[in-house]
Amino acid sequence: MTTFHNTDDSKDAPGAVVTQRVCVVGAGYVGLTAAAGLAELGHDVACLEADPARLATLQAGGIPIHEPGLDELVRTHMAAGRLRFTGEVAEAVAGAGIALLCVGTPPRPDGDPDLRQLGNAAIQVTRAAISDLVLVVKSTVPPGSCEALELLAGGHAPEGVAVSVASNPEFLREGEALFDFFNPDRVVIGADDPTTRERVSGLYPSTWPTLHCDRRSAELVKYAANTFLALKISFANEVAALSESLGAESHKVLTGVGLDNRIGGDFLSPGPGFGGSCLPKDLSGFIAVSDSVGQPAPLARAAQVVNRNAGSAMVDKLEALLGSLAGRRIGVLGLAFKAGTGDTRFSPALRLIKELSERGAVLVASDPLARVSGDVVEQAEDPYEVAQAADALVVATGWAAYRELDPERLRSVMTGHVVLDAVNVLDPDAFGRAGLDVYGVGRGRPTSFTPVPWRPLEWMLDADGSPSQPAELPVAS
Ligand SMILES: NC(=O)c1ccc[n+]([C@@H]2O[C@H](COP(=O)([O-])OP(=O)(O)OC[C@H]3O[C@@H](n4cnc5c(N)ncnc54)[C@H](O)[C@@H]3O)[C@@H](O)[C@H]2O)c1
């Protein structure tokens, strides 16, 4: 079995959890990880899932998502009787004093969060409760949601049942969900009364770094953290664009920036913009909630603008390189929103595909995990099939496997020689030797020749062109 932490030690250690009967609502990335992780920590977990197909897969011992180690952990604890999946609310809530709400909170078309799944889930489990219940919101929600949920659920509680709501936002990364569950940078628990706080704290080993705070602060931690990550990516894209115009190497520049401990190198990679089910949605949510209290949030808005333009800039570049995109066959490598997952929700790769198609390109794509349906893009089995008769290739997701591609083999099946590496994973020299021109992001190849040194030189001179006179230095007495 994949080991993410030392189970035996953790159960005997002072940080051992207080074993509880737990209901987890929603078996997506967050709920399924939490359900398996909590079972591994010793809790008795019933997981409620509303989607019949997903539920049937889980009950049959299958896993509907790709997460390393999750299938093994789920099967182990199902076999041990510590983890069950059900579609029956009463069965899921029976005997549980705590219910983790892990349902989706997708964006509405106007960018505001859609919290209807959360409201429904809270009402369902509250109605089925037979004793006092703590609802723990793991879904990402705008500040104030826990308080709103307490009002909503309270109105549906059976006679004599008290319901309280706590915030416990989730920070896992898709593709590394279990590792992150067992090795959290922090557990954030927002509760407004000590009993609820203790109940939620008891879910996790006390040795895990934990921040206790009020509910609104906990909710805002999640929104603010994702907004900051979005800002870092947009900043990297701005630096990459500047590097490209100046003829500087953005990966060297950003590595140099990220080596500063105060900054850190994660999320400083330029590319086709951020995507996935979290960053774009949480950034819009941060802006929406700022608007709702009259705060303009200029930084968050700027990150959004830069991100919107990131994909279009790549398509512009390809169009300039090919002359026109109309009728050109473009092969796209990567569909998932990032490497390591099959998730295509709000994927930058799909945004690129959409825009290329709108400009007349004929598209074929593949991905190691993700699949697409629809008539905009043809799905191929592997990168070499994608490259067949392609006028150009676009690398849209940073899969490590793409570093191992054989440039000679790609060149031999392609019609054209242009490769747009939107995620900077290819070796331009190796591809160049095979006759393929790789255009990365913010890498070498200044897109225009600007006599860059003239401006700094001008700034060294006085307005009339004479060398600046050094300011009078104080004479030491
Ligand atoms: N995916 C991530 O990487 C991640 C990371 C941190 C936080 N989050 C947040 O966590 C929340 C869940 O995200 P996710 O990616 O796991 O979502 P998801 O869409 O993958 O899973 C949600 C699941 O909940 C089920 N569901 C909805 N209503 C239900 C109900 N009333 N009863 C039972 N099941 C119900 C759905 O069928 C679905 O299987 C979101 O708010 C998201 O922003 C996600």
PDB file of N, CA and C and ligand atoms in Angstrom, residues 25-31 48-51 54 102-105 117 120-121 124 138-140 170-174 222 277-278 281-282 343 345, ligand 1:
ATOM      1  N   VAL A  25     -20.325  14.328   3.101  1.00  0.00           N
ATOM      2  CA  VAL A  25     -21.313  14.539   2.042  1.00  0.00           C
ATOM      3  C   VAL A  25     -20.603  14.987   0.762  1.00  0.00           C
ATOM      4  N   GLY A  26     -20.704  14.142  -0.286  1.00  0.00           N
ATOM      5  CA  GLY A  26     -20.059  14.441  -1.571  1.00  0.00           C
ATOM      6  C   GLY A  26     -18.774  13.632  -1.701  1.00  0.00           C
ATOM      7  N   ALA A  27     -18.713  12.801  -2.749  1.00  0.00           N
ATOM      8  CA  ALA A  27     -17.527  11.951  -2.955  1.00  0.00           C
ATOM      9  C   ALA A  27     -16.757  12.412  -4.186  1.00  0.00           C
ATOM     10  N   GLY A  28     -16.424  13.709  -4.227  1.00  0.00           N
ATOM     11  CA  GLY A  28     -15.561  14.239  -5.287  1.00  0.00           C
ATOM     12  C   GLY A  28     -14.121  14.216  -4.791  1.00  0.00           C
ATOM     13  N   TYR A  29     -13.287  15.078  -5.358  1.00  0.00           N
ATOM     14  CA  TYR A  29     -11.874  15.118  -4.974  1.00  0.00           C
ATOM     15  C   TYR A  29     -11.734  15.350  -3.466  1.00  0.00           C
ATOM     16  N   VAL A  30     -12.498  16.313  -2.957  1.00  0.00           N
ATOM     17  CA  VAL A  30     -12.349  16.685  -1.552  1.00  0.00           C
ATOM     18  C   VAL A  30     -13.002  15.651  -0.632  1.00  0.00           C
ATOM     19  N   GLY A  31     -14.255  15.283  -0.947  1.00  0.00           N
ATOM     20  CA  GLY A  31     -14.984  14.367  -0.066  1.00  0.00           C
ATOM     21  C   GLY A  31     -14.370  12.978  -0.032  1.00  0.00           C
ATOM     22  N   LEU A  48     -21.859  10.030   1.797  1.00  0.00           N
ATOM     23  CA  LEU A  48     -23.112  10.177   1.053  1.00  0.00           C
ATOM     24  C   LEU A  48     -22.822  10.777  -0.315  1.00  0.00           C
ATOM     25  N   GLU A  49     -23.274  10.092  -1.375  1.00  0.00           N
ATOM     26  CA  GLU A  49     -23.042  10.614  -2.725  1.00  0.00           C
ATOM     27  C   GLU A  49     -24.362  10.621  -3.477  1.00  0.00           C
ATOM     28  N   ALA A  50     -24.659  11.782  -4.114  1.00  0.00           N
ATOM     29  CA  ALA A  50     -25.955  11.952  -4.780  1.00  0.00           C
ATOM     30  C   ALA A  50     -25.968  11.440  -6.213  1.00  0.00           C
ATOM     31  N   ASP A  51     -24.814  11.391  -6.855  1.00  0.00           N
ATOM     32  CA  ASP A  51     -24.762  10.982  -8.266  1.00  0.00           C
ATOM     33  C   ASP A  51     -24.810   9.453  -8.340  1.00  0.00           C
ATOM     34  N   ARG A  54     -21.747   7.646  -9.971  1.00  0.00           N
ATOM     35  CA  ARG A  54     -20.548   7.746  -9.126  1.00  0.00           C
ATOM     36  C   ARG A  54     -20.680   6.822  -7.908  1.00  0.00           C
ATOM     37  N   CYS A 102     -18.785  18.503   1.535  1.00  0.00           N
ATOM     38  CA  CYS A 102     -17.706  18.558   0.521  1.00  0.00           C
ATOM     39  C   CYS A 102     -18.309  18.628  -0.873  1.00  0.00           C
ATOM     40  N   VAL A 103     -19.401  19.342  -1.011  1.00  0.00           N
ATOM     41  CA  VAL A 103     -20.099  19.405  -2.300  1.00  0.00           C
ATOM     42  C   VAL A 103     -19.543  20.556  -3.135  1.00  0.00           C
ATOM     43  N   GLY A 104     -19.923  20.586  -4.403  1.00  0.00           N
ATOM     44  CA  GLY A 104     -19.397  21.605  -5.306  1.00  0.00           C
ATOM     45  C   GLY A 104     -19.963  22.991  -5.004  1.00  0.00           C
ATOM     46  N   THR A 105     -19.142  24.012  -5.257  1.00  0.00           N
ATOM     47  CA  THR A 105     -19.589  25.405  -5.148  1.00  0.00           C
ATOM     48  C   THR A 105     -19.135  26.118  -6.431  1.00  0.00           C
ATOM     49  N   GLN A 117     -25.865  23.716  -3.970  1.00  0.00           N
ATOM     50  CA  GLN A 117     -25.553  22.332  -3.547  1.00  0.00           C
ATOM     51  C   GLN A 117     -25.302  22.295  -2.042  1.00  0.00           C
ATOM     52  N   ASN A 120     -28.593  22.695  -0.071  1.00  0.00           N
ATOM     53  CA  ASN A 120     -29.369  21.449  -0.138  1.00  0.00           C
ATOM     54  C   ASN A 120     -28.771  20.377   0.753  1.00  0.00           C
ATOM     55  N   ALA A 121     -27.443  20.235   0.686  1.00  0.00           N
ATOM     56  CA  ALA A 121     -26.774  19.197   1.472  1.00  0.00           C
ATOM     57  C   ALA A 121     -26.999  19.444   2.960  1.00  0.00           C
ATOM     58  N   GLN A 124     -30.597  18.564   3.909  1.00  0.00           N
ATOM     59  CA  GLN A 124     -30.825  17.109   3.886  1.00  0.00           C
ATOM     60  C   GLN A 124     -30.296  16.436   5.151  1.00  0.00           C
ATOM     61  N   LYS A 138     -16.280  22.068   4.307  1.00  0.00           N
ATOM     62  CA  LYS A 138     -14.969  21.912   3.661  1.00  0.00           C
ATOM     63  C   LYS A 138     -14.978  22.538   2.266  1.00  0.00           C
ATOM     64  N   SER A 139     -16.153  22.659   1.688  1.00  0.00           N
ATOM     65  CA  SER A 139     -16.264  23.325   0.389  1.00  0.00           C
ATOM     66  C   SER A 139     -15.747  24.755   0.527  1.00  0.00           C
ATOM     67  N   THR A 140     -15.282  25.310  -0.587  1.00  0.00           N
ATOM     68  CA  THR A 140     -14.794  26.689  -0.568  1.00  0.00           C
ATOM     69  C   THR A 140     -15.974  27.643  -0.714  1.00  0.00           C
ATOM     70  N   GLU A 170     -10.528  23.296   2.688  1.00  0.00           N
ATOM     71  CA  GLU A 170      -9.634  22.258   2.165  1.00  0.00           C
ATOM     72  C   GLU A 170      -8.579  22.908   1.259  1.00  0.00           C
ATOM     73  N   PHE A 171      -7.321  22.438   1.386  1.00  0.00           N
ATOM     74  CA  PHE A 171      -6.233  23.033   0.593  1.00  0.00           C
ATOM     75  C   PHE A 171      -5.553  22.024  -0.324  1.00  0.00           C
ATOM     76  N   LEU A 172      -6.145  20.829  -0.480  1.00  0.00           N
ATOM     77  CA  LEU A 172      -5.447  19.789  -1.250  1.00  0.00           C
ATOM     78  C   LEU A 172      -5.199  20.212  -2.695  1.00  0.00           C
ATOM     79  N   ARG A 173      -4.140  19.636  -3.272  1.00  0.00           N
ATOM     80  CA  ARG A 173      -3.872  19.819  -4.703  1.00  0.00           C
ATOM     81  C   ARG A 173      -4.304  18.555  -5.421  1.00  0.00           C
ATOM     82  N   GLU A 174      -5.049  18.695  -6.505  1.00  0.00           N
ATOM     83  CA  GLU A 174      -5.422  17.499  -7.278  1.00  0.00           C
ATOM     84  C   GLU A 174      -4.161  16.828  -7.786  1.00  0.00           C
ATOM     85  N   LYS A 222      -9.073  30.730   2.844  1.00  0.00           N
ATOM     86  CA  LYS A 222      -9.088  29.938   1.606  1.00  0.00           C
ATOM     87  C   LYS A 222      -9.181  30.845   0.372  1.00  0.00           C
ATOM     88  N   SER A 277     -10.846  23.759 -11.232  1.00  0.00           N
ATOM     89  CA  SER A 277     -12.140  24.072 -10.623  1.00  0.00           C
ATOM     90  C   SER A 277     -11.999  25.052  -9.469  1.00  0.00           C
ATOM     91  N   CYS A 278     -10.767  25.435  -9.107  1.00  0.00           N
ATOM     92  CA  CYS A 278     -10.616  26.271  -7.908  1.00  0.00           C
ATOM     93  C   CYS A 278     -10.135  27.704  -8.171  1.00  0.00           C
ATOM     94  N   LYS A 281     -12.435  30.210 -10.062  1.00  0.00           N
ATOM     95  CA  LYS A 281     -13.690  30.373  -9.319  1.00  0.00           C
ATOM     96  C   LYS A 281     -13.458  31.138  -8.009  1.00  0.00           C
ATOM     97  N   ASP A 282     -12.380  30.818  -7.318  1.00  0.00           N
ATOM     98  CA  ASP A 282     -12.156  31.472  -6.027  1.00  0.00           C
ATOM     99  C   ASP A 282     -11.709  32.919  -6.207  1.00  0.00           C
ATOM    100  N   ASP A 343      -8.672  16.008 -14.656  1.00  0.00           N
ATOM    101  CA  ASP A 343      -9.711  17.036 -14.507  1.00  0.00           C
ATOM    102  C   ASP A 343      -9.556  18.112 -15.591  1.00  0.00           C
ATOM    103  N   ARG A 345     -11.899  20.675 -15.840  1.00  0.00           N
ATOM    104  CA  ARG A 345     -12.764  21.813 -15.512  1.00  0.00           C
ATOM    105  C   ARG A 345     -11.978  23.121 -15.651  1.00  0.00           C
TER     106      ARG A 345
HETATM  107  N1  LIG B   1     -10.894  19.877  -6.293  1.00  0.00           N
HETATM  108  C1  LIG B   1      -9.998  20.508  -5.565  1.00  0.00           C
HETATM  109  O1  LIG B   1      -8.786  20.432  -5.822  1.00  0.00           O
HETATM  110  C2  LIG B   1     -10.418  21.310  -4.369  1.00  0.00           C
HETATM  111  C3  LIG B   1      -9.439  21.720  -3.453  1.00  0.00           C
HETATM  112  C4  LIG B   1      -9.847  22.479  -2.358  1.00  0.00           C
HETATM  113  C5  LIG B   1     -11.172  22.855  -2.212  1.00  0.00           C
HETATM  114  N2  LIG B   1     -12.082  22.453  -3.144  1.00  0.00           N
HETATM  115  C6  LIG B   1     -13.478  22.848  -2.933  1.00  0.00           C
HETATM  116  O2  LIG B   1     -14.170  21.734  -2.385  1.00  0.00           O
HETATM  117  C7  LIG B   1     -15.511  21.656  -2.897  1.00  0.00           C
HETATM  118  C8  LIG B   1     -15.718  20.323  -3.596  1.00  0.00           C
HETATM  119  O3  LIG B   1     -14.821  20.230  -4.678  1.00  0.00           O
HETATM  120  P1  LIG B   1     -14.641  18.887  -5.514  1.00  0.00           P
HETATM  121  O4  LIG B   1     -13.634  19.168  -6.570  1.00  0.00           O
HETATM  122  O5  LIG B   1     -14.454  17.739  -4.594  1.00  0.00           O
HETATM  123  O6  LIG B   1     -16.099  18.796  -6.173  1.00  0.00           O
HETATM  124  P2  LIG B   1     -16.704  17.613  -7.057  1.00  0.00           P
HETATM  125  O7  LIG B   1     -17.647  18.273  -7.964  1.00  0.00           O
HETATM  126  O8  LIG B   1     -15.590  16.783  -7.610  1.00  0.00           O
HETATM  127  O9  LIG B   1     -17.479  16.705  -6.008  1.00  0.00           O
HETATM  128  C9  LIG B   1     -18.652  17.103  -5.371  1.00  0.00           C
HETATM  129  C10 LIG B   1     -19.487  15.858  -5.152  1.00  0.00           C
HETATM  130  O10 LIG B   1     -20.581  16.171  -4.305  1.00  0.00           O
HETATM  131  C11 LIG B   1     -21.716  15.433  -4.762  1.00  0.00           C
HETATM  132  N3  LIG B   1     -22.919  16.065  -4.196  1.00  0.00           N
HETATM  133  C12 LIG B   1     -23.451  17.279  -4.468  1.00  0.00           C
HETATM  134  N4  LIG B   1     -24.544  17.503  -3.709  1.00  0.00           N
HETATM  135  C13 LIG B   1     -24.702  16.409  -2.922  1.00  0.00           C
HETATM  136  C14 LIG B   1     -25.629  16.043  -1.910  1.00  0.00           C
HETATM  137  N5  LIG B   1     -26.634  16.856  -1.546  1.00  0.00           N
HETATM  138  N6  LIG B   1     -25.503  14.838  -1.328  1.00  0.00           N
HETATM  139  C15 LIG B   1     -24.494  14.005  -1.674  1.00  0.00           C
HETATM  140  N7  LIG B   1     -23.582  14.300  -2.619  1.00  0.00           N
HETATM  141  C16 LIG B   1     -23.675  15.497  -3.234  1.00  0.00           C
HETATM  142  C17 LIG B   1     -21.602  15.480  -6.265  1.00  0.00           C
HETATM  143  O11 LIG B   1     -22.367  14.486  -6.892  1.00  0.00           O
HETATM  144  C18 LIG B   1     -20.087  15.281  -6.441  1.00  0.00           C
HETATM  145  O12 LIG B   1     -19.746  13.913  -6.550  1.00  0.00           O
HETATM  146  C19 LIG B   1     -15.663  22.881  -3.795  1.00  0.00           C
HETATM  147  O13 LIG B   1     -16.176  23.939  -3.038  1.00  0.00           O
HETATM  148  C20 LIG B   1     -14.237  23.196  -4.201  1.00  0.00           C
HETATM  149  O14 LIG B   1     -14.056  24.552  -4.524  1.00  0.00           O
HETATM  150  C21 LIG B   1     -11.747  21.677  -4.213  1.00  0.00           C
END
